[in-house]
CSV table of C-alpha atoms and ligand atoms in Angstrom, one decimal:
chain,number,residue,atom,x,y,z
A,1,MET,CA,0.0,0.0,0.0
A,2,VAL,CA,1.4,3.4,-1.0
A,3,ASP,CA,1.7,5.6,2.1
A,4,ALA,CA,-0.2,8.8,0.9
A,5,ARG,CA,0.7,10.7,4.1
A,6,LYS,CA,2.8,13.8,3.6
A,7,GLN,CA,6.3,13.7,5.1
A,8,VAL,CA,6.8,16.6,7.5
A,9,VAL,CA,8.8,18.0,10.3
A,10,LEU,CA,6.4,18.8,13.2
A,11,VAL,CA,7.0,21.9,15.2
A,12,THR,CA,4.8,22.4,18.3
A,13,GLY,CA,4.8,25.8,20.0
A,14,ALA,CA,5.4,27.1,16.5
A,15,GLY,CA,4.2,30.7,17.3
A,16,GLY,CA,6.6,31.0,20.3
A,17,GLU,CA,10.0,32.8,20.3
A,18,VAL,CA,12.1,29.7,19.3
A,19,GLY,CA,9.4,28.3,17.0
A,20,ASN,CA,9.2,31.5,15.0
A,21,GLY,CA,12.9,31.6,14.4
A,22,LEU,CA,13.2,27.9,13.8
A,23,ILE,CA,10.5,27.8,11.1
A,24,HIS,CA,12.2,30.6,9.2
A,25,ARG,CA,15.5,28.7,9.3
A,26,LEU,CA,14.0,25.3,8.4
A,27,ALA,CA,12.2,26.9,5.5
A,28,ARG,CA,15.5,28.4,4.3
A,29,ALA,CA,16.9,24.9,4.3
A,30,SER,CA,14.0,24.1,1.9
A,31,SER,CA,14.5,20.3,2.3
A,32,TYR,CA,11.9,20.3,5.1
A,33,ASP,CA,8.1,20.4,4.8
A,34,ILE,CA,6.9,22.0,8.0
A,35,LEU,CA,3.8,21.1,10.0
A,36,ALA,CA,3.2,23.9,12.5
A,37,LEU,CA,1.1,23.4,15.6
A,38,ASP,CA,0.2,26.2,18.0
A,39,LEU,CA,-2.7,27.4,20.1
A,40,LYS,CA,-2.8,30.7,18.2
A,41,PRO,CA,-2.6,31.4,14.5
A,42,LEU,CA,0.9,32.2,13.2
A,43,ASP,CA,1.8,35.6,11.8
A,44,ASP,CA,1.4,35.6,8.0
A,45,ASP,CA,5.1,35.6,7.3
A,46,THR,CA,5.8,32.5,9.4
A,47,ALA,CA,2.6,30.8,8.2
A,48,GLN,CA,3.7,31.1,4.6
A,49,LYS,CA,6.8,29.1,5.4
A,50,CYS,CA,4.7,26.1,6.5
A,51,GLN,CA,3.2,23.3,4.4
A,52,ALA,CA,0.5,22.9,7.0
A,53,ARG,CA,-0.6,24.8,10.1
A,54,LEU,CA,-2.8,23.6,12.9
A,55,ASN,CA,-4.3,25.6,15.7
A,56,GLY,CA,-4.6,23.2,18.5
A,57,ASP,CA,-3.5,22.0,21.9
A,58,VAL,CA,-0.8,19.4,22.7
A,59,LEU,CA,-3.3,18.1,25.2
A,60,ASP,CA,-5.8,17.3,22.5
A,61,LYS,CA,-5.3,13.6,22.0
A,62,ARG,CA,-7.9,13.5,19.1
A,63,LEU,CA,-6.0,16.1,17.2
A,64,LEU,CA,-2.7,14.2,17.7
A,65,GLU,CA,-4.3,10.9,16.5
A,66,ARG,CA,-5.3,12.8,13.4
A,67,LEU,CA,-1.7,13.7,12.8
A,68,VAL,CA,-0.7,10.0,12.8
A,69,SER,CA,-3.2,9.3,10.0
A,70,GLU,CA,-2.5,12.4,7.9
A,71,TYR,CA,1.2,12.9,8.2
A,72,GLU,CA,4.5,10.9,8.1
A,73,ILE,CA,6.6,12.5,10.8
A,74,HIS,CA,10.3,11.8,11.0
A,75,THR,CA,11.4,14.8,13.2
A,76,ILE,CA,9.6,16.6,16.0
A,77,PHE,CA,10.6,19.9,17.6
A,78,HIS,CA,8.5,19.9,20.7
A,79,LEU,CA,8.7,23.6,21.8
A,80,ALA,CA,5.2,24.1,23.4
A,81,ALA,CA,5.6,24.9,27.1
A,82,LEU,CA,4.7,27.4,29.8
A,83,LEU,CA,7.8,29.2,31.1
A,84,SER,CA,9.0,29.5,34.7
A,85,THR,CA,7.2,32.6,36.0
A,86,ARG,CA,4.0,31.8,34.2
A,87,SER,CA,4.1,28.2,35.6
A,88,GLU,CA,4.3,29.5,39.1
A,89,PHE,CA,0.9,31.1,38.9
A,90,THR,CA,-0.8,27.9,37.7
A,91,PRO,CA,1.5,25.0,38.6
A,92,GLU,CA,-0.9,22.2,37.9
A,93,THR,CA,-1.8,23.6,34.5
A,94,ALA,CA,1.9,24.0,33.8
A,95,HIS,CA,2.4,20.3,34.7
A,96,GLU,CA,-0.4,19.4,32.3
A,97,VAL,CA,1.0,21.4,29.4
A,98,ASN,CA,4.7,20.8,30.1
A,99,VAL,CA,4.6,17.1,31.1
A,100,THR,CA,1.4,15.6,29.8
A,101,GLY,CA,1.9,17.5,26.6
A,102,THR,CA,5.4,16.1,26.2
A,103,LEU,CA,4.1,12.6,27.0
A,104,ASN,CA,1.5,12.9,24.3
A,105,LEU,CA,4.1,13.9,21.7
A,106,LEU,CA,6.5,11.1,22.8
A,107,LYS,CA,3.6,8.7,22.3
A,108,LEU,CA,2.9,10.3,18.9
A,109,ALA,CA,6.6,9.7,18.0
A,110,VAL,CA,6.3,6.0,19.0
A,111,GLU,CA,3.2,5.6,16.9
A,112,GLN,CA,4.8,7.3,13.9
A,113,SER,CA,7.9,5.1,14.2
A,114,ARG,CA,5.8,2.0,14.3
A,115,TRP,CA,4.1,3.1,11.0
A,116,HIS,CA,7.2,4.1,9.0
A,117,GLY,CA,9.6,1.8,10.7
A,118,ARG,CA,12.3,4.4,11.4
A,119,ARG,CA,13.3,6.3,14.6
A,120,VAL,CA,11.6,9.7,15.1
A,121,LYS,CA,14.1,12.4,16.1
A,122,PHE,CA,12.6,14.2,19.1
A,123,LEU,CA,14.2,17.6,19.8
A,124,PHE,CA,13.4,18.9,23.2
A,125,PRO,CA,14.2,22.4,24.7
A,126,SER,CA,15.1,21.8,28.3
A,127,SER,CA,16.4,24.6,30.4
A,128,ILE,CA,18.9,25.9,33.1
A,129,ALA,CA,15.8,25.8,35.3
A,130,VAL,CA,16.5,22.1,35.9
A,131,TYR,CA,19.2,23.3,38.2
A,132,GLY,CA,18.7,24.4,41.8
A,133,VAL,CA,21.7,25.9,43.6
A,134,PRO,CA,20.9,26.2,47.3
A,135,SER,CA,22.7,29.5,48.1
A,136,LEU,CA,24.5,32.5,46.5
A,137,GLU,CA,27.7,31.4,48.2
A,138,GLU,CA,27.3,27.9,46.6
A,139,LYS,CA,26.4,29.5,43.3
A,140,ALA,CA,29.6,31.6,43.3
A,141,ALA,CA,31.7,28.6,44.5
A,142,ALA,CA,30.1,26.1,42.0
A,143,GLY,CA,31.2,28.0,38.8
A,144,ALA,CA,30.1,26.3,35.5
A,145,LEU,CA,27.8,23.4,36.3
A,146,GLY,CA,28.0,20.1,34.4
A,147,GLU,CA,24.8,18.3,33.4
A,148,HIS,CA,24.6,16.2,36.5
A,149,GLU,CA,25.3,18.7,39.2
A,150,HIS,CA,22.7,20.5,41.4
A,151,THR,CA,19.7,19.2,39.5
A,152,LEU,CA,17.3,20.1,42.3
A,153,PRO,CA,14.9,22.5,40.6
A,154,THR,CA,12.9,25.0,42.7
A,155,THR,CA,10.1,25.7,40.2
A,156,MET,CA,7.3,23.7,38.7
A,157,TYR,CA,8.8,24.5,35.2
A,158,GLY,CA,12.2,23.2,36.3
A,159,CYS,CA,10.7,20.0,37.7
A,160,ASN,CA,8.7,19.5,34.5
A,161,LYS,CA,11.8,20.0,32.3
A,162,LEU,CA,13.9,17.6,34.4
A,163,TYR,CA,11.2,15.0,34.4
A,164,CYS,CA,10.7,15.3,30.7
A,165,GLU,CA,14.4,14.8,30.1
A,166,HIS,CA,14.1,11.5,32.0
A,167,LEU,CA,10.9,10.6,30.1
A,168,GLY,CA,12.7,11.2,26.8
A,169,ARG,CA,15.6,9.0,27.9
A,170,TYR,CA,13.1,6.3,29.0
A,171,TYR,CA,11.3,6.4,25.6
A,172,ALA,CA,14.6,6.3,23.8
A,173,ARG,CA,16.1,3.4,25.7
A,174,HIS,CA,13.7,1.5,27.9
A,175,TYR,CA,10.2,1.9,26.5
A,176,ARG,CA,8.0,-1.1,27.2
A,177,GLN,CA,11.1,-3.1,28.2
A,178,LEU,CA,9.0,-5.9,29.6
A,179,ALA,CA,7.0,-6.5,26.4
A,180,VAL,CA,7.6,-10.1,25.2
A,181,GLU,CA,8.6,-9.0,21.7
A,182,GLY,CA,10.4,-6.1,23.1
A,183,GLU,CA,9.7,-2.8,21.4
A,184,LYS,CA,12.2,-1.5,18.9
A,185,ASN,CA,13.2,2.0,20.2
A,186,GLY,CA,11.4,4.3,17.9
A,187,VAL,CA,12.3,7.6,19.6
A,188,ASP,CA,15.7,9.3,19.2
A,189,PHE,CA,15.5,11.8,22.1
A,190,ARG,CA,17.8,14.8,22.0
A,191,ALA,CA,17.5,17.6,24.5
A,192,ILE,CA,19.2,21.0,24.9
A,193,ARG,CA,19.3,22.9,28.3
A,194,PHE,CA,18.9,26.4,27.0
A,195,PRO,CA,20.1,29.4,29.0
A,196,GLY,CA,18.2,32.7,28.9
A,197,LEU,CA,17.5,33.5,25.2
A,198,ILE,CA,17.6,37.0,23.7
A,199,SER,CA,15.8,37.7,20.4
A,200,ALA,CA,15.7,40.9,18.4
A,201,PHE,CA,12.4,40.0,16.8
A,202,THR,CA,10.3,38.7,19.6
A,203,VAL,CA,9.8,39.6,23.3
A,204,PRO,CA,9.5,36.7,25.8
A,205,HIS,CA,6.4,36.0,27.9
A,206,GLY,CA,6.3,34.3,31.2
A,207,GLY,CA,9.9,33.6,31.8
A,208,THR,CA,12.2,34.6,34.6
A,209,SER,CA,15.3,35.3,32.4
A,210,ASP,CA,13.1,37.8,30.5
A,211,TYR,CA,14.7,40.8,32.2
A,212,ALA,CA,17.5,41.0,29.7
A,213,PRO,CA,15.5,41.0,26.4
A,214,GLU,CA,12.8,43.2,28.1
A,215,MET,CA,15.4,45.8,29.0
A,216,ILE,CA,16.7,46.4,25.5
A,217,HIS,CA,13.2,46.3,23.9
A,218,ALA,CA,12.0,48.9,26.5
A,219,ALA,CA,15.0,51.1,25.8
A,220,ALA,CA,14.4,51.1,22.0
A,221,LYS,CA,10.7,51.9,22.7
A,222,ARG,CA,11.9,54.8,25.0
A,223,GLU,CA,10.0,53.2,27.8
A,224,PRO,CA,11.3,53.2,31.4
A,225,TYR,CA,12.3,49.7,32.6
A,226,ALA,CA,12.2,48.5,36.2
A,227,CYS,CA,14.4,45.4,36.3
A,228,PHE,CA,12.9,42.7,38.6
A,229,VAL,CA,16.4,41.3,39.6
A,230,ARG,CA,19.4,42.9,41.3
A,231,ALA,CA,22.2,44.4,39.1
A,232,ASP,CA,24.7,41.7,40.3
A,233,THR,CA,22.4,38.8,39.2
A,234,ARG,CA,24.2,36.5,36.9
A,235,ILE,CA,22.9,33.6,34.7
A,236,PRO,CA,23.9,32.3,31.3
A,237,PHE,CA,22.4,33.7,28.1
A,238,MET,CA,22.6,33.2,24.4
A,239,ALA,CA,21.5,35.0,21.2
A,240,MET,CA,18.4,33.4,19.5
A,241,PRO,CA,20.3,32.7,16.2
A,242,ASP,CA,22.7,30.5,18.2
A,243,ALA,CA,19.9,28.7,19.9
A,244,ILE,CA,18.3,27.8,16.6
A,245,ASP,CA,21.6,26.8,15.2
A,246,ALA,CA,22.1,24.5,18.2
A,247,LEU,CA,18.8,22.8,17.6
A,248,LEU,CA,19.5,22.2,13.9
A,249,SER,CA,23.1,21.0,14.6
A,250,LEU,CA,21.9,18.6,17.2
A,251,MET,CA,19.1,17.4,14.9
A,252,GLU,CA,21.7,16.7,12.1
A,253,ALA,CA,24.3,15.0,14.3
A,254,PRO,CA,24.7,11.3,13.6
A,255,LEU,CA,23.2,9.3,16.5
A,256,GLU,CA,26.4,7.3,17.0
A,257,SER,CA,28.3,10.5,17.9
A,258,LEU,CA,25.9,11.4,20.7
A,259,GLY,CA,27.0,10.1,24.2
A,260,SER,CA,24.1,11.8,26.0
A,261,HIS,CA,20.4,12.6,25.5
A,262,VAL,CA,20.8,16.0,27.3
A,263,TYR,CA,23.2,18.8,26.6
A,264,ASN,CA,24.1,22.2,28.2
A,265,VAL,CA,24.7,25.1,25.9
A,266,THR,CA,25.8,28.6,26.6
A,267,ALA,CA,27.4,31.7,25.1
A,268,TYR,CA,28.0,34.2,28.0
A,269,SER,CA,27.0,35.1,31.5
A,270,PRO,CA,26.8,38.9,32.0
A,271,SER,CA,25.3,40.3,35.2
A,272,ALA,CA,22.1,42.3,34.8
A,273,GLY,CA,24.1,45.4,35.5
A,274,ASP,CA,26.6,44.5,32.7
A,275,PHE,CA,23.6,44.1,30.3
A,276,ALA,CA,22.1,47.5,31.4
A,277,GLU,CA,25.5,49.1,30.6
A,278,LEU,CA,25.5,47.7,27.1
A,279,VAL,CA,21.9,48.8,26.6
A,280,ARG,CA,22.7,52.4,27.8
A,281,GLY,CA,25.7,52.3,25.4
A,282,ALA,CA,23.3,51.7,22.5
A,283,PHE,CA,20.4,53.8,23.8
A,284,PRO,CA,21.9,56.6,26.0
A,285,ALA,CA,18.4,57.9,26.9
A,286,ALA,CA,17.5,54.5,28.4
A,287,ASP,CA,15.8,54.7,31.8
A,288,ILE,CA,16.7,51.5,33.6
A,289,ARG,CA,16.2,51.0,37.3
A,290,PHE,CA,16.7,47.9,39.5
A,291,GLU,CA,13.7,47.1,41.6
A,292,PRO,CA,14.1,43.4,42.6
A,293,ASP,CA,11.1,41.2,43.0
A,294,VAL,CA,12.2,39.1,45.9
A,295,ARG,CA,10.5,35.9,44.8
A,296,ARG,CA,11.5,36.0,41.1
A,297,GLN,CA,15.0,37.0,42.4
A,298,ALA,CA,15.1,33.8,44.4
A,299,ILE,CA,14.3,31.7,41.3
A,300,VAL,CA,17.1,33.3,39.3
A,301,ASP,CA,19.5,33.0,42.3
A,302,SER,CA,18.9,29.3,42.3
A,303,TRP,CA,20.0,29.0,38.6
A,304,PRO,CA,23.7,28.6,37.9
A,305,ALA,CA,26.0,31.6,37.0
A,306,ALA,CA,27.4,29.5,34.2
A,307,VAL,CA,27.1,26.0,32.7
A,308,ASP,CA,29.7,23.6,31.2
A,309,ASP,CA,28.9,22.9,27.6
A,310,ALA,CA,32.0,20.7,26.9
A,311,LEU,CA,29.8,17.6,26.0
A,312,ALA,CA,27.8,19.6,23.3
A,313,ARG,CA,31.1,20.9,21.9
A,314,ARG,CA,32.6,17.3,21.8
A,315,ASP,CA,29.6,15.3,20.6
A,316,TRP,CA,28.0,17.6,17.9
A,317,GLY,CA,30.4,20.6,17.5
A,318,PHE,CA,28.4,23.2,19.3
A,319,ALA,CA,30.0,26.6,19.0
A,320,PRO,CA,28.0,29.8,19.4
A,321,LYS,CA,28.8,32.5,16.8
A,322,TYR,CA,27.7,35.5,18.9
A,323,ASP,CA,29.7,36.6,22.0
A,324,LEU,CA,28.1,39.4,24.1
A,325,ARG,CA,29.7,42.2,22.1
A,326,ARG,CA,28.7,40.8,18.7
A,327,THR,CA,25.2,40.0,20.0
A,328,PHE,CA,24.7,43.7,20.7
A,329,ASP,CA,26.6,45.2,17.8
A,330,GLU,CA,25.6,42.9,14.9
A,331,TYR,CA,22.4,41.2,16.0
A,332,LEU,CA,20.3,43.1,18.7
A,333,VAL,CA,20.9,46.8,18.1
A,334,PRO,CA,20.6,46.9,14.3
A,335,ASN,CA,17.5,44.7,14.2
A,336,ILE,CA,15.8,46.3,17.2
A,337,ARG,CA,16.5,49.8,15.7
A,338,GLN,CA,14.8,48.7,12.5
A,339,ARG,CA,11.9,47.0,14.4
A,340,TYR,CA,11.1,50.2,16.3
A,341,GLY,CA,12.3,52.7,13.7
A,342,VAL,CA,14.8,54.4,16.1
B,1,AKB,C1,12.5,31.1,31.6
B,1,AKB,O1,12.9,32.1,32.1
B,1,AKB,O2,11.6,30.5,32.1
B,1,AKB,C2,13.1,30.5,30.4
B,1,AKB,C3,14.2,29.6,30.7
B,1,AKB,C4,15.4,30.0,31.3
B,1,AKB,O3,14.1,28.4,30.5
B,1,AKB,N1,13.6,31.6,29.5
């Protein structure tokens, strides 16, 4: 029987910050037909880059079953998630979206693999939020954390991401291990623990690393900005183009070169004060004040000041193109000036 289903790459959370940039990059590669899934309609420009678009929920099992019958999926970028601050307001809903949503997509991957007989690559954005460093002293002493240090998250989002890393490893290696026939592992699970991401084209919603991108977008819009963390706050960050590059490089890496299912990546770790200085350098009229929100501060203080990305560099050649200076001079400032006409 000829399989009439269309071969596609599925992107969930397609309308989000990473989804938006990823779809544009995948479309440029032109060898991928994109099936985009998001709760909300995509902007026209992004929508045009997709072969098919679906407005729906990763919790809608009916919808996901339909995908199995209509599409042949070999790669999934499962980006749909509620971020850390947003999740703290509705922890149980966050668990549903972040964990049950991921489980539903892993099951979809198994189904697809059973149909077409090949592994389904499952790209999963995890986060530095899986870490939980108990004190500022320990944070300063710990330096760059490796993948297996201090994984005691303090947020629902962090717990979700860490559990989903384990779920992915289970589906990739141990799924239904007691079945008599034994299930051929149909899921090729690959996760990246992203630091805070900074985009020139989108502003984040619901995260706790949002202070950095919010600061520069506010300055360009000539709006005063009250930063919700202290000036000495330090966590790792990366420019959005490098984050999308990382997802594509990990997707393309041969399976045999991957010694892990989960990888740290990073580019730089400026303090919030360092970031403000660079923003003021580009927008001298910027009005930036530091008014820490004690509870959000506590979340960021539990995240590492830096992470060790040696594994990603070794296994799939991860190498960010944008250091902090270049992020500002060549990526953020020119594009943000154009976006706001300043
Ligand atoms: C958040 O702040 O929740 C995210 C993250 C660090 O994963 N940007």
